[in-house]
Short mmCIF file of C-alpha atoms and ligand atoms in Angstrom, two decimals:
data_model
loop_
_atom_site.label_atom_id
_atom_site.label_comp_id
_atom_site.label_asym_id
_atom_site.label_seq_id
_atom_site.Cartn_x
_atom_site.Cartn_y
_atom_site.Cartn_z
CA MET A 14 102.47 36.48 28.86
CA GLU A 15 102.54 33.12 27.11
CA TYR A 16 102.80 32.90 23.32
CA ASN A 17 99.67 30.73 23.13
CA PRO A 18 96.42 32.27 24.36
CA ILE A 19 94.90 30.82 27.53
CA ALA A 20 91.20 30.08 28.04
CA LYS A 21 89.18 32.68 29.99
CA GLU A 22 88.15 30.22 32.73
CA GLU A 23 91.73 29.33 33.46
CA ILE A 24 92.78 32.99 33.56
CA LEU A 25 89.94 33.89 35.90
CA LYS A 26 90.76 31.00 38.21
CA ASN A 27 94.36 32.05 38.30
CA LEU A 28 93.45 35.66 39.12
CA GLU A 29 91.02 34.53 41.79
CA ASN A 30 93.81 32.61 43.48
CA PHE A 31 95.82 35.80 43.65
CA GLN A 32 92.83 37.81 44.86
CA LYS A 33 92.23 35.34 47.70
CA LYS A 34 95.40 36.67 49.31
CA ASP A 35 93.87 40.17 49.61
CA TYR A 36 92.12 41.30 52.75
CA LYS A 37 88.46 42.14 52.22
CA TYR A 38 86.71 45.21 53.61
CA GLU A 39 83.56 43.14 54.31
CA ASP A 40 85.42 41.04 56.90
CA GLY A 41 85.71 44.15 59.06
CA ARG A 42 89.34 43.44 59.87
CA ILE A 43 90.86 46.33 57.91
CA LEU A 44 91.12 48.97 60.63
CA GLY A 45 93.76 51.35 59.30
CA SER A 46 92.60 52.19 55.78
CA MET A 47 91.07 55.51 54.72
CA CYS A 48 89.39 53.74 51.81
CA THR A 49 86.46 51.38 51.93
CA SER A 50 84.27 49.30 49.67
CA ALA A 51 82.71 51.62 47.08
CA HIS A 52 78.91 51.75 46.94
CA PRO A 53 77.59 49.04 44.51
CA PHE A 54 75.73 51.67 42.45
CA SER A 55 78.88 53.73 41.93
CA LYS A 56 80.73 50.61 40.78
CA GLU A 57 77.97 49.85 38.28
CA VAL A 58 78.21 53.36 36.82
CA PHE A 59 82.02 53.22 36.84
CA ASN A 60 81.93 50.12 34.61
CA ASN A 61 79.76 51.95 32.06
CA PHE A 62 82.36 54.68 31.56
CA LEU A 63 85.58 52.69 31.33
CA ASP A 64 86.34 53.80 27.76
CA SER A 65 85.86 57.53 28.29
CA ASN A 66 89.00 59.65 28.38
CA LEU A 67 88.83 63.06 30.03
CA GLY A 68 92.36 63.71 28.84
CA ASP A 69 90.91 64.22 25.35
CA SER A 70 87.70 65.85 26.40
CA GLY A 71 86.71 67.15 22.94
CA LEU A 72 85.94 63.52 22.10
CA PHE A 73 84.04 62.97 25.31
CA LYS A 74 82.04 66.16 25.66
CA GLY A 75 79.27 64.42 27.61
CA THR A 76 81.66 62.96 30.15
CA LYS A 77 83.44 66.31 30.40
CA ALA A 78 80.07 67.87 31.25
CA ILE A 79 79.72 65.24 34.00
CA GLU A 80 83.09 66.27 35.40
CA ASP A 81 81.97 69.92 35.37
CA GLU A 82 78.81 68.93 37.27
CA VAL A 83 80.81 67.11 39.93
CA ILE A 84 83.09 70.11 40.36
CA LYS A 85 80.08 72.36 40.71
CA SER A 86 78.39 70.04 43.18
CA LEU A 87 81.51 69.63 45.32
CA GLY A 88 82.02 73.40 45.12
CA LEU A 89 78.55 73.95 46.60
CA LEU A 90 79.29 71.42 49.33
CA LEU A 91 82.39 73.48 50.14
CA SER A 92 80.74 76.93 49.87
CA CYS A 93 81.99 77.99 46.43
CA LYS A 94 79.47 78.92 43.72
CA ASN A 95 81.86 78.99 40.81
CA PRO A 96 84.73 76.59 41.46
CA HIS A 97 87.35 75.40 38.96
CA GLY A 98 89.05 72.06 39.16
CA ASN A 99 89.27 68.44 38.17
CA ILE A 100 88.44 64.91 39.21
CA VAL A 101 91.85 63.30 39.67
CA THR A 102 93.29 60.02 40.93
CA GLY A 103 93.22 60.96 44.60
CA GLY A 104 94.30 63.32 47.33
CA SER A 105 97.97 62.99 46.45
CA GLU A 106 97.53 64.19 42.89
CA ALA A 107 95.20 66.96 44.07
CA ASN A 108 97.76 68.19 46.61
CA ILE A 109 100.53 68.15 44.00
CA MET A 110 98.32 70.15 41.60
CA ALA A 111 97.58 72.68 44.34
CA LEU A 112 101.22 73.30 45.17
CA ARG A 113 102.05 73.48 41.48
CA ALA A 114 99.37 76.15 41.05
CA ALA A 115 100.68 78.08 44.07
CA ARG A 116 104.28 77.84 42.85
CA ASN A 117 103.47 78.91 39.27
CA TYR A 118 101.17 81.71 40.44
CA ALA A 119 103.85 83.13 42.74
CA ARG A 120 106.44 82.81 39.98
CA LYS A 121 104.23 84.59 37.46
CA TYR A 122 102.71 87.35 39.58
CA LYS A 123 105.22 87.82 42.40
CA ASN A 124 108.45 86.82 40.74
CA ILE A 125 109.29 84.28 43.44
CA THR A 126 111.71 81.69 42.11
CA ASP A 127 112.88 79.75 45.18
CA GLY A 128 109.60 79.31 47.01
CA GLU A 129 108.88 78.11 50.51
CA VAL A 130 105.81 76.24 51.74
CA ILE A 131 104.69 76.44 55.36
CA LEU A 132 102.88 73.27 56.35
CA PRO A 133 101.97 71.40 59.53
CA LYS A 134 104.17 68.54 60.66
CA SER A 135 101.03 66.41 60.49
CA ALA A 136 100.66 66.97 56.72
CA HIS A 137 100.18 63.93 54.47
CA PHE A 138 103.30 62.51 52.78
CA SER A 139 101.99 63.55 49.37
CA PHE A 140 103.28 67.06 50.18
CA LYS A 141 106.78 65.58 50.48
CA LYS A 142 106.41 64.34 46.91
CA ALA A 143 105.15 67.74 45.74
CA ILE A 144 107.97 69.59 47.50
CA ASP A 145 110.56 67.22 46.09
CA LEU A 146 109.15 67.38 42.55
CA MET A 147 109.17 71.18 42.52
CA ASP A 148 112.30 71.71 44.55
CA LEU A 149 110.45 73.81 47.08
CA LYS A 150 111.59 74.43 50.61
CA ALA A 151 109.33 73.03 53.33
CA ILE A 152 108.95 74.83 56.63
CA GLU A 153 107.23 72.51 59.09
CA ALA A 154 105.06 73.96 61.81
CA ASP A 155 104.99 71.96 65.01
CA THR A 156 101.99 71.27 67.22
CA ASP A 157 101.52 71.72 70.97
CA ASP A 158 100.89 68.91 73.48
CA ASN A 159 97.27 68.72 72.33
CA PHE A 160 98.34 68.44 68.68
CA ASN A 161 97.06 71.91 67.85
CA LEU A 162 98.93 73.78 65.17
CA ASP A 163 101.33 76.50 66.33
CA ILE A 164 99.80 79.57 64.67
CA ASP A 165 102.52 81.93 65.92
CA PHE A 166 105.14 79.76 64.25
CA ILE A 167 103.32 80.21 60.96
CA LYS A 168 103.06 83.99 61.41
CA ASN A 169 106.74 84.23 62.31
CA ASN A 170 107.89 82.18 59.35
CA ILE A 171 106.13 84.03 56.57
CA SER A 172 108.64 85.67 54.27
CA ASP A 173 108.78 87.16 50.80
CA LYS A 174 109.53 83.64 49.57
CA THR A 175 106.37 82.02 50.96
CA ILE A 176 104.36 80.66 48.05
CA ALA A 177 101.80 78.71 50.07
CA ILE A 178 100.46 77.81 53.48
CA VAL A 179 98.85 74.40 53.93
CA GLY A 180 96.14 73.54 56.45
CA ILE A 181 94.51 70.17 57.02
CA ALA A 182 90.84 69.44 57.61
CA GLY A 183 91.07 65.90 58.95
CA THR A 184 94.68 64.85 59.51
CA THR A 185 95.73 61.43 58.30
CA GLU A 186 96.98 60.25 61.69
CA LEU A 187 94.45 61.76 64.13
CA GLY A 188 91.59 63.15 62.05
CA LEU A 189 92.06 66.61 63.54
CA ILE A 190 91.00 69.86 61.88
CA ASP A 191 93.58 72.66 61.83
CA PRO A 192 92.40 76.19 62.72
CA ILE A 193 91.70 77.00 59.07
CA SER A 194 89.91 80.28 59.85
CA GLU A 195 93.07 81.62 61.50
CA LEU A 196 95.21 80.38 58.61
CA SER A 197 92.77 82.01 56.20
CA LYS A 198 93.12 85.34 57.98
CA ILE A 199 96.92 85.16 57.86
CA ALA A 200 96.89 84.10 54.20
CA PHE A 201 94.43 86.81 53.19
CA GLU A 202 96.24 89.60 55.02
CA ASN A 203 99.58 88.60 53.55
CA ASP A 204 98.24 87.76 50.09
CA ILE A 205 99.52 84.18 50.25
CA TYR A 206 97.98 81.09 48.69
CA LEU A 207 96.23 78.83 51.23
CA HIS A 208 95.61 75.20 50.34
CA VAL A 209 93.28 73.14 52.54
CA ASP A 210 93.78 69.38 52.44
CA ALA A 211 90.32 67.98 53.18
CA ALA A 212 91.02 64.67 51.43
CA PHE A 213 89.74 62.86 54.50
CA GLY A 214 87.39 65.36 56.14
CA GLY A 215 85.72 66.79 53.04
CA PHE A 216 83.01 64.17 52.85
CA SER A 217 82.22 64.27 56.56
CA ILE A 218 82.77 67.71 58.14
CA PRO A 219 80.02 69.53 56.15
CA PHE A 220 77.52 66.74 56.87
CA LEU A 221 78.36 66.50 60.55
CA LYS A 222 78.04 70.27 60.89
CA ASN A 223 74.55 70.03 59.36
CA CYS A 224 73.69 67.49 62.04
CA GLY A 225 74.74 69.80 64.83
CA TYR A 226 78.33 68.67 65.44
CA ASP A 227 80.45 71.56 66.67
CA LEU A 228 83.27 71.58 64.11
CA PRO A 229 85.27 74.55 62.82
CA GLU A 230 84.93 76.28 59.45
CA PHE A 231 87.36 74.96 56.87
CA ASP A 232 86.06 75.70 53.37
CA PHE A 233 85.73 78.47 50.75
CA SER A 234 83.43 80.44 53.08
CA LEU A 235 86.77 81.60 54.51
CA LYS A 236 87.99 84.17 52.02
CA GLY A 237 91.70 83.29 52.31
CA VAL A 238 91.20 79.69 51.11
CA SER A 239 92.56 79.31 47.55
CA SER A 240 92.07 75.59 46.94
CA ILE A 241 90.71 72.44 48.58
CA THR A 242 91.48 68.75 48.12
CA ILE A 243 88.57 66.37 48.70
CA ASP A 244 88.58 62.61 48.11
CA PRO A 245 85.39 60.95 46.84
CA HIS A 246 87.11 57.54 47.17
CA LYS A 247 87.17 57.79 50.98
CA MET A 248 83.89 58.61 52.80
CA GLY A 249 82.41 59.68 49.43
CA LEU A 250 81.99 55.95 48.63
CA ALA A 251 83.14 56.34 45.00
CA PRO A 252 85.51 53.73 43.51
CA ILE A 253 89.29 54.24 43.45
CA PRO A 254 90.69 56.37 41.73
CA SER A 255 88.52 59.37 42.62
CA GLY A 256 90.05 62.48 44.10
CA CYS A 257 89.22 66.10 43.48
CA ILE A 258 90.98 69.44 43.44
CA LEU A 259 88.92 72.63 43.63
CA PHE A 260 90.30 76.12 42.99
CA ARG A 261 88.64 79.41 43.87
CA LYS A 262 89.94 81.17 40.74
CA LYS A 263 90.39 80.06 37.15
CA GLU A 264 93.86 81.66 37.10
CA TYR A 265 95.15 78.85 39.29
CA LEU A 266 94.26 76.30 36.62
CA ASP A 267 95.60 78.59 33.88
CA VAL A 268 99.06 78.91 35.44
CA ILE A 269 99.49 75.12 35.44
CA ALA A 270 98.14 74.58 31.90
CA VAL A 271 100.47 73.32 29.19
CA ASP A 272 99.82 73.04 25.45
CA SER A 273 98.48 69.64 24.39
CA PRO A 274 98.82 69.95 20.59
CA TYR A 275 97.64 66.54 19.31
CA LEU A 276 94.46 66.44 21.40
CA THR A 277 91.02 67.97 20.84
CA THR A 278 91.57 70.33 23.78
CA LYS A 279 94.63 72.50 23.31
CA LYS A 280 95.54 73.03 26.96
CA GLN A 281 95.77 70.65 29.88
CA SER A 282 96.22 71.44 33.57
CA THR A 283 96.08 67.96 35.12
CA LEU A 284 99.24 65.98 35.87
CA VAL A 285 97.81 62.85 34.29
CA GLY A 286 97.21 62.85 30.52
CA THR A 287 94.80 60.09 29.62
CA ARG A 288 92.38 59.97 32.52
CA LEU A 289 89.31 58.05 33.48
CA GLY A 290 85.89 59.58 32.94
CA ALA A 291 84.55 56.70 35.04
CA SER A 292 85.73 58.37 38.25
CA ALA A 293 83.73 61.50 37.49
CA ALA A 294 80.60 59.57 36.42
CA ALA A 295 80.68 57.28 39.46
CA THR A 296 81.23 60.23 41.80
CA LEU A 297 78.30 62.18 40.36
CA ALA A 298 76.10 59.07 40.50
CA ILE A 299 76.79 58.26 44.13
CA MET A 300 76.41 61.89 45.23
CA ASP A 301 73.03 62.14 43.52
CA TYR A 302 71.95 58.71 44.75
CA LEU A 303 72.79 59.21 48.43
CA GLY A 304 72.13 62.94 48.56
CA GLY A 305 73.11 65.09 51.49
CA GLU A 306 70.70 63.07 53.60
CA GLY A 307 72.46 59.77 52.83
CA TYR A 308 75.89 61.19 53.60
CA GLU A 309 74.66 62.79 56.81
CA LYS A 310 73.27 59.47 58.00
CA ARG A 311 76.53 57.70 57.23
CA ALA A 312 78.72 60.41 58.76
CA VAL A 313 76.75 60.24 62.01
CA GLU A 314 76.95 56.41 62.03
CA LEU A 315 80.73 56.60 61.69
CA MET A 316 80.89 59.03 64.62
CA ASP A 317 78.65 56.76 66.71
CA ASN A 318 81.06 53.89 66.07
CA THR A 319 83.97 56.19 66.88
CA ASN A 320 82.42 57.10 70.22
CA PHE A 321 81.60 53.48 70.98
CA LEU A 322 85.21 52.44 70.35
CA LYS A 323 86.59 55.41 72.26
CA GLU A 324 84.50 54.69 75.36
CA SER A 325 85.18 50.95 75.26
CA LEU A 326 88.93 51.59 75.04
CA VAL A 327 88.85 53.90 78.04
CA ASN A 328 86.83 51.31 79.98
CA GLU A 329 89.49 48.71 79.25
CA GLY A 330 92.25 50.99 80.52
CA TYR A 331 93.72 52.01 77.16
CA ILE A 332 94.92 55.59 76.74
CA LEU A 333 93.56 57.89 74.04
CA THR A 334 96.03 60.15 72.27
CA VAL A 335 93.44 62.88 71.71
CA GLU A 336 89.70 63.37 71.85
CA PRO A 337 88.60 62.39 68.29
CA GLN A 338 87.13 65.16 66.13
CA LEU A 339 86.35 62.90 63.18
CA ASN A 340 86.19 59.11 62.72
CA ILE A 341 89.77 58.25 63.74
CA VAL A 342 90.73 56.85 67.14
CA SER A 343 94.36 56.86 68.25
CA PHE A 344 95.42 55.05 71.42
CA ASN A 345 98.11 53.24 73.36
CA HIS A 346 98.37 50.64 76.08
CA PRO A 347 99.62 52.10 79.37
CA LYS A 348 102.44 49.53 79.63
CA ILE A 349 103.45 48.10 76.26
CA GLY A 350 104.58 50.02 73.16
CA ALA A 351 102.47 50.63 70.07
CA ASP A 352 104.53 48.25 67.89
CA ASP A 353 104.14 45.47 70.42
CA LEU A 354 100.38 46.05 70.69
CA CYS A 355 100.13 46.23 66.91
CA SER A 356 101.79 42.83 66.46
CA LYS A 357 99.54 41.27 69.12
CA LEU A 358 96.49 42.60 67.26
CA LYS A 359 97.84 41.39 63.94
CA LYS A 360 98.26 37.89 65.39
CA LYS A 361 94.55 38.00 66.15
CA GLY A 362 93.82 38.95 62.55
CA TRP A 363 93.32 42.71 62.90
CA MET A 364 94.95 44.85 60.23
CA VAL A 365 95.98 47.88 62.24
CA SER A 366 98.77 50.37 61.74
CA VAL A 367 101.01 52.41 63.98
CA SER A 368 101.11 56.12 63.30
CA SER A 369 104.49 57.82 63.45
CA TYR A 370 103.43 61.21 64.79
CA PRO A 371 102.36 60.54 67.48
CA ILE A 372 103.40 56.90 67.93
CA ALA A 373 100.11 55.14 68.58
CA ILE A 374 97.67 52.58 67.23
CA ARG A 375 95.39 54.29 64.76
CA ILE A 376 91.95 53.03 63.82
CA VAL A 377 90.02 54.67 61.00
CA LEU A 378 86.32 53.99 61.50
CA MET A 379 85.40 53.55 57.84
CA ASN A 380 82.03 52.41 56.54
CA HIS A 381 82.97 48.71 56.33
CA ILE A 382 83.61 48.51 60.09
CA LYS A 383 80.39 47.60 61.88
CA LYS A 384 79.64 47.74 65.58
CA SER A 385 79.80 43.94 65.77
CA HIS A 386 83.41 44.05 64.49
CA LEU A 387 84.26 46.60 67.17
CA GLU A 388 82.74 44.37 69.85
CA GLU A 389 84.98 41.53 68.69
CA LEU A 390 87.96 43.88 68.71
CA ILE A 391 87.23 44.94 72.28
CA VAL A 392 87.09 41.30 73.39
CA ASP A 393 90.56 40.79 71.92
CA LEU A 394 91.91 44.00 73.44
CA LYS A 395 90.57 42.93 76.82
CA GLU A 396 92.30 39.58 76.49
CA ILE A 397 95.58 41.22 75.45
CA ASN A 398 95.32 43.48 78.49
CA GLU A 399 94.70 40.55 80.83
CA ASN A 400 97.78 38.70 79.57
CA ILE A 401 100.27 41.52 80.05
C1 PLP B 8 94.20 60.13 52.08
C2 PLP B 8 94.82 61.45 52.22
C3 PLP B 8 95.67 61.97 51.23
C4 PLP B 8 96.12 61.15 50.05
O1 PLP B 8 95.10 60.78 49.24
P1 PLP B 8 95.23 59.57 48.20
O2 PLP B 8 93.86 59.50 47.67
O3 PLP B 8 95.67 58.38 48.97
O4 PLP B 8 96.23 59.99 47.18
C5 PLP B 8 96.14 63.24 51.40
N1 PLP B 8 95.83 63.96 52.48
C6 PLP B 8 95.04 63.50 53.46
C7 PLP B 8 94.72 64.36 54.65
C8 PLP B 8 94.51 62.22 53.36
O5 PLP B 8 93.72 61.75 54.34
#
């Protein structure tokens, strides 16, 4: 910051020069992101709520009521009539809150002090942060050759120290849905907390199921599920930062509440103190505006693009890692490695990433990627193939 103020125009020009270096979703070249351009209407609403602070909700009772509405609405989407939870910054914060609730609940009601969490190897890295923050012990369950979770491993590793089991509805790398109904059964029978990370799949699985897609159950309709993470800022088309944590019981929020003496509300369960009401307002607005119908249409479009890409890749001789369940395609070239293929694609302007488990090129078919972009991508992949 300079001592002398600078004129607005000059500041804006300066910022624009920085912004020019960013990739833009509209160009259709960002192929590895789980985020996308938020819907214009949700951005408009977001801007109207920039001053509201849900961290001090006694001052913002109206915005707090909006948050409650979103929680209720997302609860209904995920088969829970009376959910408890918060709009948070994203899936990472939601996952950390869930494990904190599981840890504190087990400490309070089961006297477990050195807890263990059983989670799939495919779990998002936010669980590593949670486990590190709370000094928990992680027990990683492997997958078989088809990347299905090893259920027996989970059964065999439950102990009197297990504070939580984690299942994923839409893995970050492959978009696969773990067998949540089996996990739910195990969790219920053993009275263990089950957290479902549907940060990615939450805004597509329910809609695809409505349209006849054969996808497994994953939500609160399974009685062993204790909490669910869902991210409005992915396929929900809300602006960043918009994540959500939903709990089945109020006790889970209570065990993570701390006193917040100087605020209008005397207890706070979220990790973040001052927090944006804009995320809640924009999420409610876009959900009401698109409706189930709008999300269904979009979810099916994304799957159509996924199938188009999948079939084109196979036609060009590329090898799929798995049959996609959601809008993620993972593949390799039969001869060259994923890193090599990734750098060839980057040279052609495609922003792709290599997943680490399994090692493969991973394309997330988000809403900004149109069929015309995929056709251009296929032309480039064909050319790469011909020059190997
Ligand atoms: C995106 C994602 C997260 C992390 O969410 P952020 O919003 O980036 O914090 C966690 N889990 C899964 C499965 C995800 O896809």
